[in-house]
Amino acid sequence: MAEQIVFYILATGVLLGALAVVVPPFARNPLHAAVALLTTFSLMAGLFVMLSAHLLAILQIVVYAGAVMILFVFAIMLLNLRKQDFSPAKITAWKILGAAAAFLIATRIAMVAGAAVSTHTAVDLSLEQYSTFGSVHDVGIALATKYLLPFEITAILLLVAVIGALVVTRRQGGLR
Amino acid sequence: MTNIPLSHWLALATALFAIGTIGVITRRNMLIALMSLEIMLNGVGLAFLAFARFRGDVSVHAAVFIVMAVAAAEVAIGLALAIAMYRNNGSIDLDQASRLKG
């Protein structure tokens, strides 16, 4: 029972944070949207713990709530947008169409998923398994054996991303 | 161990994905669009982790780990593009980015 209460509190917080990022009245100012996003990411880490994904919960805080948020806040402050840079919210046909398309996709996914998993229950982990499930040890072994090639490619991807970000933001004609 | 049915986790993940999709499609501020993209990726990660828990398969966590790294790379490139776009156009309005000439 306590688990359900925690789940619904966390889920409500995550959804409210996500909505505050997207829905215009709350998110006129990008910095407010960034704070709402931070709420979503932090509460999401709690949900990860409930799924016994302990390593990923820590990484969620470190990578998303830490590194990614710092990048967003840096970009917002570097851009130094003024009030007139935010065009007022306009409801166009495209937006309604887009929202309707997203809603249809969501209901379709929910229908397929609901039909497939309505009778599915969690695997009962033994107490010993439960203490190691999702730990650094287990996930590390998966990363270093079965997923070694994707792991190495990810390292190259990060290197390319760093160099790409430097090249894209470089001013023409070298440093000034 | 978990008393919450899988369908609840998937409903939450789907809702997050839908909210993110709506943000990417409808918002014109590039920073907000990137944030919505992060929400979408996070929703997918939640679905992956729910399946991992319900199947008792920990190797799925490695996939989520890689998705996280890809999201970090994506946001680094995306924000670099936003700054380059602001320098060239004087705005980060995505509707004004229809001109490919730098």
XYZ file of N, CA and C in Angstrom:
834
model
N 0.829 -1.208 0.000
C 0.000 0.000 0.000
C 0.856 1.248 0.000
N 1.875 1.242 0.906
C 2.765 2.399 0.958
C 3.461 2.599 -0.376
N 3.790 1.472 -1.029
C 4.477 1.560 -2.315
C 3.608 2.261 -3.353
N 2.295 1.919 -3.332
C 1.402 2.557 -4.302
C 1.299 4.056 -4.064
N 1.212 4.450 -2.773
C 1.104 5.880 -2.465
C 2.332 6.617 -2.983
N 3.523 6.038 -2.710
C 4.761 6.677 -3.183
C 4.758 6.758 -4.700
N 4.322 5.651 -5.352
C 4.307 5.654 -6.817
C 3.422 6.769 -7.363
N 2.204 6.896 -6.798
C 1.295 7.904 -7.363
C 1.780 9.318 -7.075
N 2.383 9.532 -5.897
C 2.925 10.873 -5.624
C 4.034 11.207 -6.618
N 4.977 10.255 -6.803
C 6.089 10.495 -7.727
C 5.585 10.674 -9.157
N 4.622 9.812 -9.562
C 4.112 9.896 -10.933
C 3.432 11.240 -11.170
N 2.631 11.701 -10.196
C 1.970 13.001 -10.347
C 3.000 14.112 -10.469
N 4.038 14.058 -9.619
C 5.074 15.087 -9.683
C 5.789 15.096 -11.016
N 6.128 13.890 -11.515
C 6.825 13.785 -12.796
C 5.968 14.370 -13.916
N 4.668 14.000 -13.928
C 3.798 14.477 -15.007
C 3.582 15.987 -14.910
N 3.409 16.512 -13.687
C 3.206 17.958 -13.535
C 4.456 18.715 -14.001
N 5.645 18.195 -13.621
C 6.887 18.833 -14.064
C 7.004 18.839 -15.574
N 6.683 17.686 -16.198
C 6.772 17.588 -17.650
C 5.788 18.543 -18.317
N 4.561 18.628 -17.755
C 3.566 19.542 -18.329
C 4.021 20.991 -18.198
N 4.649 21.312 -17.054
C 5.095 22.684 -16.851
C 6.195 23.061 -17.838
N 6.946 22.051 -18.334
C 7.954 22.356 -19.352
C 7.276 22.709 -20.667
N 6.196 21.982 -20.992
C 5.637 22.044 -22.339
C 4.549 23.104 -22.476
N 3.652 23.194 -21.472
C 2.479 24.057 -21.629
C 2.891 25.524 -21.519
N 2.571 26.333 -22.534
C 3.093 27.694 -22.615
C 2.898 28.592 -21.390
N 1.736 28.634 -20.701
C 1.605 29.641 -19.639
C 2.680 29.538 -18.580
N 3.134 28.292 -18.287
C 4.160 28.136 -17.273
C 5.546 28.309 -17.853
N 5.696 28.041 -19.133
C 7.030 27.888 -19.698
C 7.401 29.020 -20.644
N 6.881 30.235 -20.422
C 7.322 31.365 -21.234
C 8.806 31.612 -21.036
N 9.225 31.552 -19.781
C 10.621 31.786 -19.449
C 11.374 30.451 -19.464
N 12.426 30.304 -20.302
C 13.139 29.020 -20.379
C 13.714 28.586 -19.045
N 14.061 29.542 -18.182
C 14.637 29.165 -16.895
C 13.601 28.478 -16.012
N 12.340 28.955 -16.075
C 11.275 28.272 -15.339
C 11.089 26.858 -15.869
N 11.146 26.725 -17.209
C 11.021 25.391 -17.807
C 12.157 24.500 -17.340
N 13.369 25.078 -17.211
C 14.518 24.280 -16.765
C 14.310 23.778 -15.351
N 13.744 24.618 -14.486
C 13.496 24.191 -13.103
C 12.443 23.084 -13.076
N 11.391 23.228 -13.908
C 10.367 22.183 -13.972
C 10.971 20.874 -14.460
N 11.889 20.977 -15.440
C 12.555 19.787 -15.961
C 13.402 19.133 -14.878
N 14.045 19.951 -14.065
C 14.859 19.427 -12.953
C 13.981 18.632 -11.985
N 12.776 19.163 -11.693
C 11.833 18.433 -10.838
C 11.512 17.069 -11.437
N 11.186 17.074 -12.741
C 10.843 15.811 -13.399
C 11.972 14.804 -13.283
N 13.207 15.251 -13.576
C 14.345 14.327 -13.555
C 14.592 13.790 -12.153
N 14.497 14.653 -11.138
C 14.792 14.205 -9.771
C 13.763 13.188 -9.297
N 12.466 13.477 -9.551
C 11.436 12.536 -9.116
C 11.520 11.233 -9.901
N 11.967 11.351 -11.170
C 12.128 10.142 -11.986
C 13.157 9.209 -11.362
N 14.203 9.780 -10.740
C 15.202 8.948 -10.062
C 14.540 8.120 -8.955
N 13.559 8.707 -8.249
C 12.819 7.960 -7.240
C 12.069 6.781 -7.846
N 11.462 6.994 -9.031
C 10.760 5.900 -9.700
C 11.739 4.805 -10.101
N 12.964 5.208 -10.529
C 13.974 4.213 -10.900
C 14.340 3.357 -9.693
N 14.431 3.994 -8.512
C 14.739 3.225 -7.300
C 13.631 2.215 -7.040
N 12.353 2.626 -7.262
C 11.248 1.694 -7.041
C 11.330 0.497 -7.980
N 11.964 0.663 -9.158
C 12.149 -0.453 -10.084
C 13.471 -1.155 -9.814
N 14.062 -0.942 -8.669
C 15.373 -1.451 -8.252
C 16.460 -1.242 -9.292
N 16.410 -0.098 -9.980
C 17.492 0.273 -10.901
C 18.372 1.285 -10.180
N 19.163 0.784 -9.235
C 19.847 1.721 -8.340
C 20.941 2.500 -9.039
N 21.741 1.804 -9.865
C 22.814 2.506 -10.581
C 22.228 3.595 -11.476
N 21.151 3.246 -12.191
C 20.592 4.217 -13.124
C 19.921 5.372 -12.397
N 19.422 5.131 -11.179
C 18.857 6.237 -10.401
C 19.951 7.248 -10.058
N 21.124 6.734 -9.647
C 22.240 7.636 -9.354
C 22.656 8.372 -10.620
N 22.754 7.612 -11.729
C 23.182 8.243 -12.981
C 22.163 9.273 -13.448
N 20.883 8.995 -13.189
C 19.834 9.963 -13.556
C 20.089 11.298 -12.860
N 20.437 11.229 -11.568
C 20.727 12.465 -10.841
C 22.001 13.112 -11.383
N 23.053 12.292 -11.563
C 24.350 12.862 -11.946
C 24.303 13.406 -13.376
N 23.778 12.585 -14.312
C 23.843 12.970 -15.725
C 22.729 13.962 -16.074
N 21.468 13.586 -15.770
C 20.370 14.465 -16.195
C 20.241 15.688 -15.279
N 19.995 15.432 -13.978
C 19.770 16.561 -13.073
C 21.052 17.358 -12.866
N 22.221 16.750 -13.133
C 23.473 17.479 -12.989
C 23.946 18.062 -14.304
N 24.544 17.191 -15.143
C 25.242 17.669 -16.328
C 24.313 18.325 -17.344
N 23.209 17.632 -17.680
C 22.323 18.151 -18.726
C 21.674 19.467 -18.287
N 21.266 19.526 -17.001
C 20.639 20.764 -16.525
C 21.627 21.921 -16.536
N 22.894 21.640 -16.139
C 23.911 22.697 -16.162
C 24.081 23.219 -17.584
N 24.093 22.275 -18.553
C 24.226 22.684 -19.955
C 23.065 23.581 -20.364
N 21.844 23.196 -19.972
C 20.673 23.994 -20.342
C 20.761 25.388 -19.725
N 21.104 25.436 -18.434
C 21.140 26.737 -17.766
C 22.250 27.605 -18.363
N 23.401 26.971 -18.680
C 24.477 27.710 -19.333
C 24.004 28.295 -20.658
N 23.321 27.465 -21.460
C 22.864 27.934 -22.771
C 21.868 29.074 -22.605
N 20.942 28.943 -21.636
C 19.937 29.989 -21.431
C 20.636 31.297 -21.069
N 21.647 31.211 -20.203
C 22.303 32.445 -19.764
C 23.235 32.991 -20.831
N 23.876 32.109 -21.613
C 24.731 32.587 -22.713
C 23.904 33.304 -23.765
N 22.708 32.775 -24.041
C 21.883 33.382 -25.079
C 21.321 34.709 -24.602
N 21.096 34.839 -23.294
C 20.640 36.105 -22.715
C 19.429 36.656 -23.459
N 18.386 35.846 -23.559
C 17.200 36.240 -24.317
C 16.444 37.341 -23.593
N 15.904 38.273 -24.362
C 15.096 39.346 -23.776
C 13.617 39.014 -23.940
N 12.802 39.825 -23.265
C 11.357 39.573 -23.306
C 10.823 39.530 -24.733
N 11.335 40.421 -25.604
C 10.736 40.494 -26.934
C 11.160 39.320 -27.817
N 12.142 38.502 -27.327
C 12.535 37.342 -28.109
C 11.505 36.219 -28.019
N 10.645 36.276 -26.996
C 9.627 35.242 -26.866
C 8.361 35.712 -27.555
N 8.090 35.122 -28.705
C 6.868 35.506 -29.404
C 5.679 34.995 -28.593
N 4.587 35.759 -28.556
C 3.431 35.316 -27.772
C 2.885 33.998 -28.289
N 2.265 33.251 -27.383
C 1.740 31.940 -27.752
C 0.653 32.092 -28.796
N 0.782 31.338 -29.872
C -0.237 31.341 -30.901
C -0.749 29.922 -31.060
N -2.072 29.793 -31.138
C -2.631 28.467 -31.383
C -2.926 28.381 -32.874
N -2.103 27.606 -33.574
C -2.291 27.473 -35.005
C -2.851 26.088 -35.297
N -3.292 25.932 -36.559
C -3.840 24.631 -36.968
C -2.784 23.549 -36.803
N -1.521 23.897 -37.109
C -0.448 22.914 -37.002
C -0.302 22.404 -35.580
N -0.407 23.325 -34.613
C -0.243 22.916 -33.227
C -1.340 21.961 -32.794
N -2.594 22.295 -33.178
C -3.706 21.414 -32.822
C -3.507 20.052 -33.454
N -3.086 20.067 -34.753
C -2.837 18.818 -35.473
C -1.730 18.023 -34.786
N -0.671 18.720 -34.378
C 0.452 18.048 -33.724
C 0.042 17.433 -32.412
N -0.700 18.196 -31.609
C -1.138 17.682 -30.316
C -2.057 16.479 -30.507
N -2.937 16.563 -31.504
C -3.853 15.445 -31.765
C -3.071 14.208 -32.199
N -2.029 14.411 -33.044
C -1.230 13.277 -33.502
C -0.520 12.619 -32.329
N 0.065 13.452 -31.444
C 0.768 12.901 -30.281
C -0.198 12.133 -29.395
N -1.409 12.676 -29.219
C -2.414 12.014 -28.377
C -2.805 10.665 -28.960
N -2.987 10.643 -30.319
C -3.371 9.389 -30.974
C -2.278 8.345 -30.822
N -1.013 8.769 -31.014
C 0.104 7.835 -30.858
C 0.089 7.266 -29.444
N -0.117 8.159 -28.457
C -0.082 7.725 -27.058
C -1.185 6.711 -26.776
N -2.420 6.992 -27.241
C -3.505 6.056 -26.961
C -3.271 4.728 -27.672
N -2.680 4.796 -28.873
C -2.405 3.566 -29.630
C -1.390 2.705 -28.872
N -0.295 3.355 -28.419
C 0.727 2.624 -27.653
C 0.090 2.042 -26.396
N -0.736 2.851 -25.722
C -1.336 2.402 -24.464
C -2.249 1.197 -24.711
N -2.999 1.215 -25.836
C -3.895 0.099 -26.140
C -3.107 -1.178 -26.385
N -2.046 -1.068 -27.206
C -1.243 -2.265 -27.524
C -0.582 -2.792 -26.257
N 0.013 -1.858 -25.486
C 0.714 -2.274 -24.273
C -0.272 -2.879 -23.272
N -1.447 -2.249 -23.132
C -2.431 -2.737 -22.175
C -2.923 -4.130 -22.538
N -3.126 -4.374 -23.849
C -3.582 -5.690 -24.277
C -2.507 -6.742 -24.028
N -1.241 -6.336 -24.193
C -0.161 -7.318 -24.107
C 0.163 -7.679 -22.662
N 0.016 -6.730 -21.738
C 0.587 -6.938 -20.407
C -0.455 -6.954 -19.301
N -1.757 -7.039 -19.672
C -2.766 -6.851 -18.638
C -2.649 -7.899 -17.529
N -2.126 -9.095 -17.852
C -2.054 -10.143 -16.831
C -0.630 -10.368 -16.334
N 0.285 -9.468 -16.722
C 1.699 -9.681 -16.436
C 2.017 -9.260 -15.004
N 2.727 -10.110 -14.268
C 3.175 -9.717 -12.934
C 4.695 -9.794 -12.879
N 5.246 -9.068 -11.904
C 6.701 -8.985 -11.804
C 7.281 -10.343 -11.414
N 8.482 -10.600 -11.973
C 9.220 -11.795 -11.560
C 9.576 -11.644 -10.089
N 9.350 -12.716 -9.331
C 9.725 -12.644 -7.918
C 11.214 -12.898 -7.776
N 11.930 -11.862 -7.413
C 13.359 -12.029 -7.201
C 13.578 -12.569 -5.797
N 14.538 -13.476 -5.677
C 14.897 -13.933 -4.336
C 15.591 -12.795 -3.599
N 15.709 -12.956 -2.293
C 16.269 -11.863 -1.497
C 17.690 -11.542 -1.947
N 18.429 -12.602 -2.304
C 19.820 -12.408 -2.743
C 19.853 -11.662 -4.068
N 18.985 -12.091 -5.021
C 18.911 -11.402 -6.311
C 18.482 -9.952 -6.120
N 17.532 -9.768 -5.188
C 16.958 -8.446 -5.001
C 18.012 -7.451 -4.558
N 18.991 -7.935 -3.756
C 19.998 -7.011 -3.246
C 21.006 -6.621 -4.319
N 21.160 -7.461 -5.387
C 22.145 -7.119 -6.405
C 21.506 -6.626 -7.696
N 20.179 -6.773 -7.858
C 19.524 -6.398 -9.111
C 19.730 -4.902 -9.373
N 20.301 -4.595 -10.531
C 20.499 -3.191 -10.874
C 21.676 -2.545 -10.194
N 22.543 -3.349 -9.554
C 23.709 -2.764 -8.890
C 24.794 -2.470 -9.920
N 25.830 -1.745 -9.492
C 26.940 -1.419 -10.388
C 27.555 -2.702 -10.932
N 27.672 -3.707 -10.052
C 28.291 -4.976 -10.444
C 27.533 -5.630 -11.592
N 26.228 -5.790 -11.441
C 25.443 -6.499 -12.453
C 25.405 -5.737 -13.773
N 25.113 -4.432 -13.690
C 25.019 -3.649 -14.918
C 26.394 -3.548 -15.569
N 27.440 -3.460 -14.741
C 28.799 -3.381 -15.283
C 29.165 -4.630 -16.049
N 28.763 -5.795 -15.532
C 29.064 -7.049 -16.244
C 28.313 -7.091 -17.576
N 27.043 -6.651 -17.557
C 26.290 -6.621 -18.818
C 26.959 -5.688 -19.825
N 27.438 -4.540 -19.344
C 28.060 -3.559 -20.243
C 29.383 -4.073 -20.788
N 30.127 -4.838 -19.982
C 31.466 -5.258 -20.391
C 31.462 -6.571 -21.152
N 30.304 -7.251 -21.221
C 30.284 -8.504 -21.972
C 29.309 -8.408 -23.146
N 28.015 -8.469 -22.848
C 27.015 -8.545 -23.909
C 26.940 -7.239 -24.705
N 27.101 -6.115 -24.018
C 26.914 -4.815 -24.667
C 28.235 -4.094 -24.835
N 29.345 -4.852 -25.014
C 30.657 -4.211 -25.088
C 30.761 -3.314 -26.320
N 30.309 -3.812 -27.480
C 30.454 -3.026 -28.715
C 29.629 -1.740 -28.653
N 28.317 -1.792 -28.271
C 27.578 -0.525 -28.131
C 28.218 0.430 -27.136
N 28.786 -0.135 -26.062
C 29.433 0.690 -25.049
C 30.609 1.455 -25.643
N 31.437 0.743 -26.430
C 32.594 1.398 -27.043
C 32.154 2.424 -28.077
N 31.100 2.077 -28.840
C 30.606 3.029 -29.850
C 30.070 4.286 -29.165
N 29.446 4.100 -27.984
C 28.952 5.254 -27.231
C 30.105 6.180 -26.849
N 31.254 5.569 -26.465
C 32.410 6.390 -26.121
C 32.838 7.238 -27.313
N 32.866 6.612 -28.512
C 33.240 7.361 -29.710
C 32.216 8.451 -29.992
N 30.921 8.113 -29.792
C 29.849 9.093 -30.016
C 30.041 10.324 -29.130
N 30.397 10.095 -27.872
C 30.587 11.228 -26.957
C 31.761 12.085 -27.416
N 32.849 11.439 -27.878
C 33.999 12.194 -28.377
C 33.594 13.046 -29.577
N 32.843 12.407 -30.508
C 32.382 13.132 -31.700
C 31.489 14.299 -31.290
N 30.632 14.073 -30.272
C 29.713 15.135 -29.835
C 30.502 16.322 -29.281
N 31.542 16.034 -28.492
C 32.341 17.129 -27.926
C 33.003 17.932 -29.042
N 33.650 17.208 -29.993
C 34.329 17.915 -31.085
C 33.309 18.660 -31.942
N 32.168 18.010 -32.207
C 31.134 18.645 -33.022
C 30.610 19.917 -32.382
N 30.376 19.880 -31.060
C 29.878 21.073 -30.370
C 30.894 22.205 -30.479
N 32.198 21.867 -30.350
C 33.228 22.905 -30.468
C 33.237 23.496 -31.869
N 33.152 22.624 -32.895
C 33.226 23.105 -34.275
C 32.022 23.982 -34.599
N 30.821 23.545 -34.146
C 29.605 24.280 -34.496
C 29.614 25.677 -33.870
N 30.096 25.805 -32.643
C 30.031 27.105 -31.969
C 31.252 27.977 -32.237
N 32.234 27.438 -32.977
C 33.443 28.229 -33.257
C 33.075 29.435 -34.123
N 33.630 30.589 -33.775
C 33.384 31.767 -34.603
C 34.182 31.665 -35.895
N 33.647 32.246 -36.954
C 34.387 32.272 -38.215
C 35.657 33.100 -38.031
N 36.793 32.591 -38.599
C 38.032 33.358 -38.529
C 38.758 33.209 -37.217
N 38.577 32.093 -36.546
C 39.343 31.791 -35.339
C 38.896 32.596 -34.138
N 39.694 32.549 -33.083
C 39.341 33.218 -31.833
C 39.466 34.732 -31.963
N 38.552 35.402 -31.311
C 38.638 36.862 -31.304
C 38.656 37.377 -29.892
N 7.337 -8.628 -5.473
C 7.939 -7.524 -4.731
C 7.249 -6.204 -5.064
N 7.118 -5.937 -6.355
C 6.435 -4.679 -6.700
C 4.934 -4.918 -6.745
N 4.192 -4.040 -6.078
C 2.735 -4.175 -6.055
C 2.063 -3.365 -7.149
N 2.868 -2.627 -7.906
C 2.281 -1.782 -8.940
C 2.311 -2.536 -10.264
N 1.158 -2.708 -10.921
C 1.141 -3.476 -12.166
C 1.942 -2.796 -13.267
N 2.438 -3.645 -14.178
C 3.269 -3.139 -15.279
C 2.539 -2.087 -16.101
N 1.189 -2.267 -16.230
C 0.445 -1.331 -17.079
C 0.529 0.096 -16.530
N 0.632 0.256 -15.181
C 0.734 1.592 -14.612
C 2.050 2.246 -15.007
N 3.133 1.451 -14.943
C 4.434 2.000 -15.340
C 4.400 2.405 -16.804
N 3.815 1.536 -17.647
C 3.793 1.833 -19.075
C 2.902 3.026 -19.365
N 1.797 3.170 -18.606
C 0.925 4.335 -18.810
C 1.692 5.620 -18.503
N 2.460 5.595 -17.406
C 3.249 6.772 -17.052
C 4.285 7.070 -18.134
N 4.972 6.013 -18.610
C 5.989 6.208 -19.649
C 5.354 6.757 -20.922
N 4.182 6.219 -21.290
C 3.493 6.694 -22.496
C 3.073 8.148 -22.344
N 2.567 8.494 -21.159
C 2.139 9.879 -20.933
C 3.325 10.827 -21.070
N 4.471 10.433 -20.501
C 5.662 11.280 -20.614
C 6.075 11.422 -22.073
N 6.061 10.291 -22.806
C 6.442 10.331 -24.214
C 5.507 11.253 -25.002
N 4.193 11.179 -24.689
C 3.226 12.008 -25.403
C 3.432 13.487 -25.083
N 3.662 13.795 -23.801
C 3.895 15.193 -23.423
C 5.128 15.726 -24.158
N 6.189 14.900 -24.193
C 7.394 15.306 -24.909
C 7.138 15.526 -26.387
N 6.355 14.603 -26.995
C 6.053 14.749 -28.421
C 5.310 16.043 -28.684
N 4.315 16.328 -27.844
C 3.544 17.566 -28.022
C 4.484 18.777 -27.930
N 5.417 18.725 -26.963
C 6.351 19.838 -26.821
C 7.214 20.014 -28.042
N 7.768 18.897 -28.567
C 8.651 18.993 -29.730
C 7.885 19.531 -30.930
N 6.606 19.082 -31.084
C 5.854 19.485 -32.274
C 5.381 20.932 -32.152
N 4.920 21.337 -30.966
C 4.225 22.627 -30.909
C 5.094 23.794 -30.462
N 6.135 23.577 -29.666
C 6.894 24.720 -29.171
C 7.902 25.177 -30.219
N 8.053 26.508 -30.324
C 8.981 27.048 -31.325
C 10.302 27.479 -30.718
N 10.333 27.652 -29.397
C 11.590 27.953 -28.726
C 12.459 26.700 -28.751
N 13.667 26.825 -29.349
C 14.492 25.629 -29.542
C 14.907 24.993 -28.224
N 15.144 25.812 -27.192
C 15.552 25.251 -25.893
C 14.446 24.383 -25.314
N 13.192 24.874 -25.424
C 12.063 24.104 -24.882
C 11.884 22.827 -25.683
N 12.098 22.912 -27.008
C 11.970 21.703 -27.832
C 12.993 20.662 -27.396
N 14.232 21.108 -27.096
C 15.257 20.162 -26.632
C 14.881 19.558 -25.288
N 14.318 20.384 -24.393
C 13.888 19.857 -23.093
C 12.801 18.799 -23.285
N 11.863 19.049 -24.204
C 10.802 18.079 -24.468
C 11.386 16.777 -24.989
N 12.459 16.901 -25.811
C 13.129 15.704 -26.319
C 13.705 14.883 -25.172
N 14.267 15.580 -24.171
C 14.803 14.877 -23.004
C 13.685 14.148 -22.261
N 12.506 14.790 -22.168
C 11.373 14.138 -21.499
C 10.985 12.861 -22.230
N 10.989 12.930 -23.595
C 10.654 11.740 -24.379
C 11.633 10.611 -24.079
N 12.944 10.941 -24.086
C 13.957 9.906 -23.851
C 13.807 9.316 -22.451
N 13.476 10.168 -21.484
C 13.310 9.695 -20.117
C 12.119 8.757 -19.998
N 11.028 9.083 -20.712
C 9.862 8.205 -20.708
C 10.197 6.833 -21.278
N 10.973 6.817 -22.368
C 11.390 5.545 -22.959
C 12.240 4.752 -21.961
N 13.148 5.463 -21.276
C 13.997 4.796 -20.282
C 13.168 4.163 -19.185
N 12.115 4.876 -18.756
C 11.251 4.334 -17.698
C 10.564 3.053 -18.162
N 10.089 3.040 -19.419
C 9.453 1.830 -19.947
C 10.451 0.671 -19.978
N 11.679 0.961 -20.421
C 12.725 -0.075 -20.473
C 12.954 -0.654 -19.078
N 13.078 0.240 -18.080
C 13.396 -0.231 -16.728
C 12.239 -1.030 -16.147
N 10.986 -0.627 -16.482
C 9.841 -1.385 -15.997
C 9.864 -2.802 -16.568
N 10.145 -2.909 -17.884
C 10.240 -4.245 -18.484
C 11.379 -5.036 -17.868
N 12.503 -4.361 -17.606
C 13.647 -5.045 -17.002
C 13.261 -5.637 -15.658
N 12.543 -4.866 -14.845
C 12.146 -5.331 -13.518
C 11.152 -6.480 -13.613
N 10.187 -6.361 -14.556
C 9.143 -7.376 -14.621
C 9.632 -8.652 -15.275
N 10.686 -8.566 -16.076
C 11.273 -9.780 -16.655
C 12.433 -10.295 -15.821
N 12.891 -9.500 -14.853
C 14.029 -9.896 -14.045
C 15.318 -9.969 -14.829
N 15.440 -9.113 -15.879
C 16.608 -9.148 -16.758
C 17.390 -7.858 -16.586
N 18.570 -7.956 -15.975
C 19.300 -6.743 -15.627
C 20.069 -6.180 -16.814
N 20.255 -6.967 -17.879
C 21.071 -6.473 -18.992
C 20.363 -5.351 -19.742
N 19.030 -5.215 -19.529
C 18.310 -4.098 -20.152
C 18.822 -2.761 -19.604
N 19.306 -2.804 -18.351
C 19.813 -1.570 -17.750
C 20.970 -0.995 -18.567
N 21.749 -1.899 -19.201
C 22.859 -1.428 -20.029
C 22.328 -0.596 -21.193
N 21.196 -1.033 -21.772
C 20.615 -0.276 -22.889
C 20.193 1.113 -22.426
N 19.593 1.196 -21.239
C 19.160 2.504 -20.722
C 20.385 3.386 -20.453
N 21.446 2.749 -19.962
C 22.697 3.475 -19.734
C 23.182 4.126 -21.027
N 23.119 3.352 -22.126
C 23.589 3.879 -23.414
C 22.663 4.982 -23.908
N 21.343 4.805 -23.686
C 20.395 5.855 -24.073
C 20.729 7.160 -23.339
N 21.109 7.019 -22.060
C 21.465 8.205 -21.275
C 22.670 8.921 -21.868
N 23.692 8.140 -22.269
C 24.881 8.741 -22.875
C 24.523 9.427 -24.185
N 23.659 8.773 -24.976
C 23.240 9.374 -26.251
C 22.479 10.670 -25.990
N 21.642 10.687 -24.944
C 20.887 11.906 -24.628
C 21.836 13.041 -24.253
N 22.895 12.713 -23.490
C 23.849 13.754 -23.114
C 24.550 14.304 -24.345
N 24.958 13.406 -25.263
C 25.607 13.858 -26.500
C 24.656 14.720 -27.322
N 23.389 14.282 -27.394
C 22.380 15.002 -28.175
C 22.166 16.413 -27.623
N 22.126 16.536 -26.307
C 21.856 17.854 -25.742
C 23.072 18.767 -25.926
N 24.283 18.199 -25.884
C 25.479 19.015 -26.115
C 25.456 19.585 -27.524
N 25.190 18.718 -28.515
C 25.140 19.173 -29.907
C 23.981 20.141 -30.114
N 22.817 19.802 -29.552
C 21.631 20.639 -29.743
C 21.833 22.042 -29.213
N 22.430 22.163 -28.017
C 22.635 23.497 -27.452
C 23.713 24.254 -28.231
N 24.735 23.520 -28.730
C 25.724 24.180 -29.587
C 25.045 24.731 -30.833
N 24.136 23.949 -31.409
C 23.394 24.421 -32.593
C 22.531 25.623 -32.237
N 21.903 25.598 -31.045
C 21.062 26.732 -30.642
C 21.902 28.003 -30.563
N 23.124 27.888 -29.989
C 23.966 29.077 -29.866
C 24.431 29.549 -31.241
N 24.803 28.603 -32.123
C 25.208 28.985 -33.485
C 24.046 29.643 -34.212
N 22.824 29.127 -34.006
C 21.642 29.676 -34.670
C 21.344 31.078 -34.150
N 21.507 31.265 -32.837
C 21.267 32.599 -32.272
C 22.262 33.598 -32.842
N 23.501 33.147 -33.059
C 24.537 34.035 -33.583
C 24.212 34.438 -35.020
N 23.657 33.494 -35.791
C 23.392 33.767 -37.207
C 22.058 34.472 -37.418
N 21.019 34.070 -36.675
C 19.672 34.585 -36.933
C 19.246 35.650 -35.935
N 19.913 35.720 -34.788
C 19.470 36.614 -33.733
C 18.238 36.122 -33.025
N 17.951 34.834 -33.154
C 16.749 34.272 -32.532
C 16.893 32.760 -32.481
N 16.196 32.117 -31.525
C 16.201 30.649 -31.510
C 14.812 30.119 -31.829
N 14.040 30.931 -32.564
C 12.718 30.497 -33.002
C 12.873 29.466 -34.119
N 12.321 28.268 -33.899
C 12.528 27.198 -34.878
C 11.858 27.508 -36.209
N 10.769 28.319 -36.189
C 10.096 28.648 -37.439
C 10.964 29.520 -38.330
N 11.898 30.232 -37.706
C 12.777 31.103 -38.498
C 14.019 30.377 -38.980
N 14.122 29.102 -38.647
C 15.301 28.336 -39.032
C 15.069 27.559 -40.311
N 14.084 27.989 -41.131
C 13.791 27.248 -42.349
C 14.798 27.560 -43.463
N 15.641 28.547 -43.210
C 16.630 28.947 -44.214
C 17.905 28.156 -43.927
N 18.366 27.365 -44.915
C 19.520 26.510 -44.658
C 20.837 27.263 -44.791
N 20.845 28.360 -45.582
C 22.100 29.081 -45.817
C 22.581 29.695 -44.501
N 23.838 29.365 -44.126
C 24.347 29.839 -42.846
C 24.722 31.284 -42.912
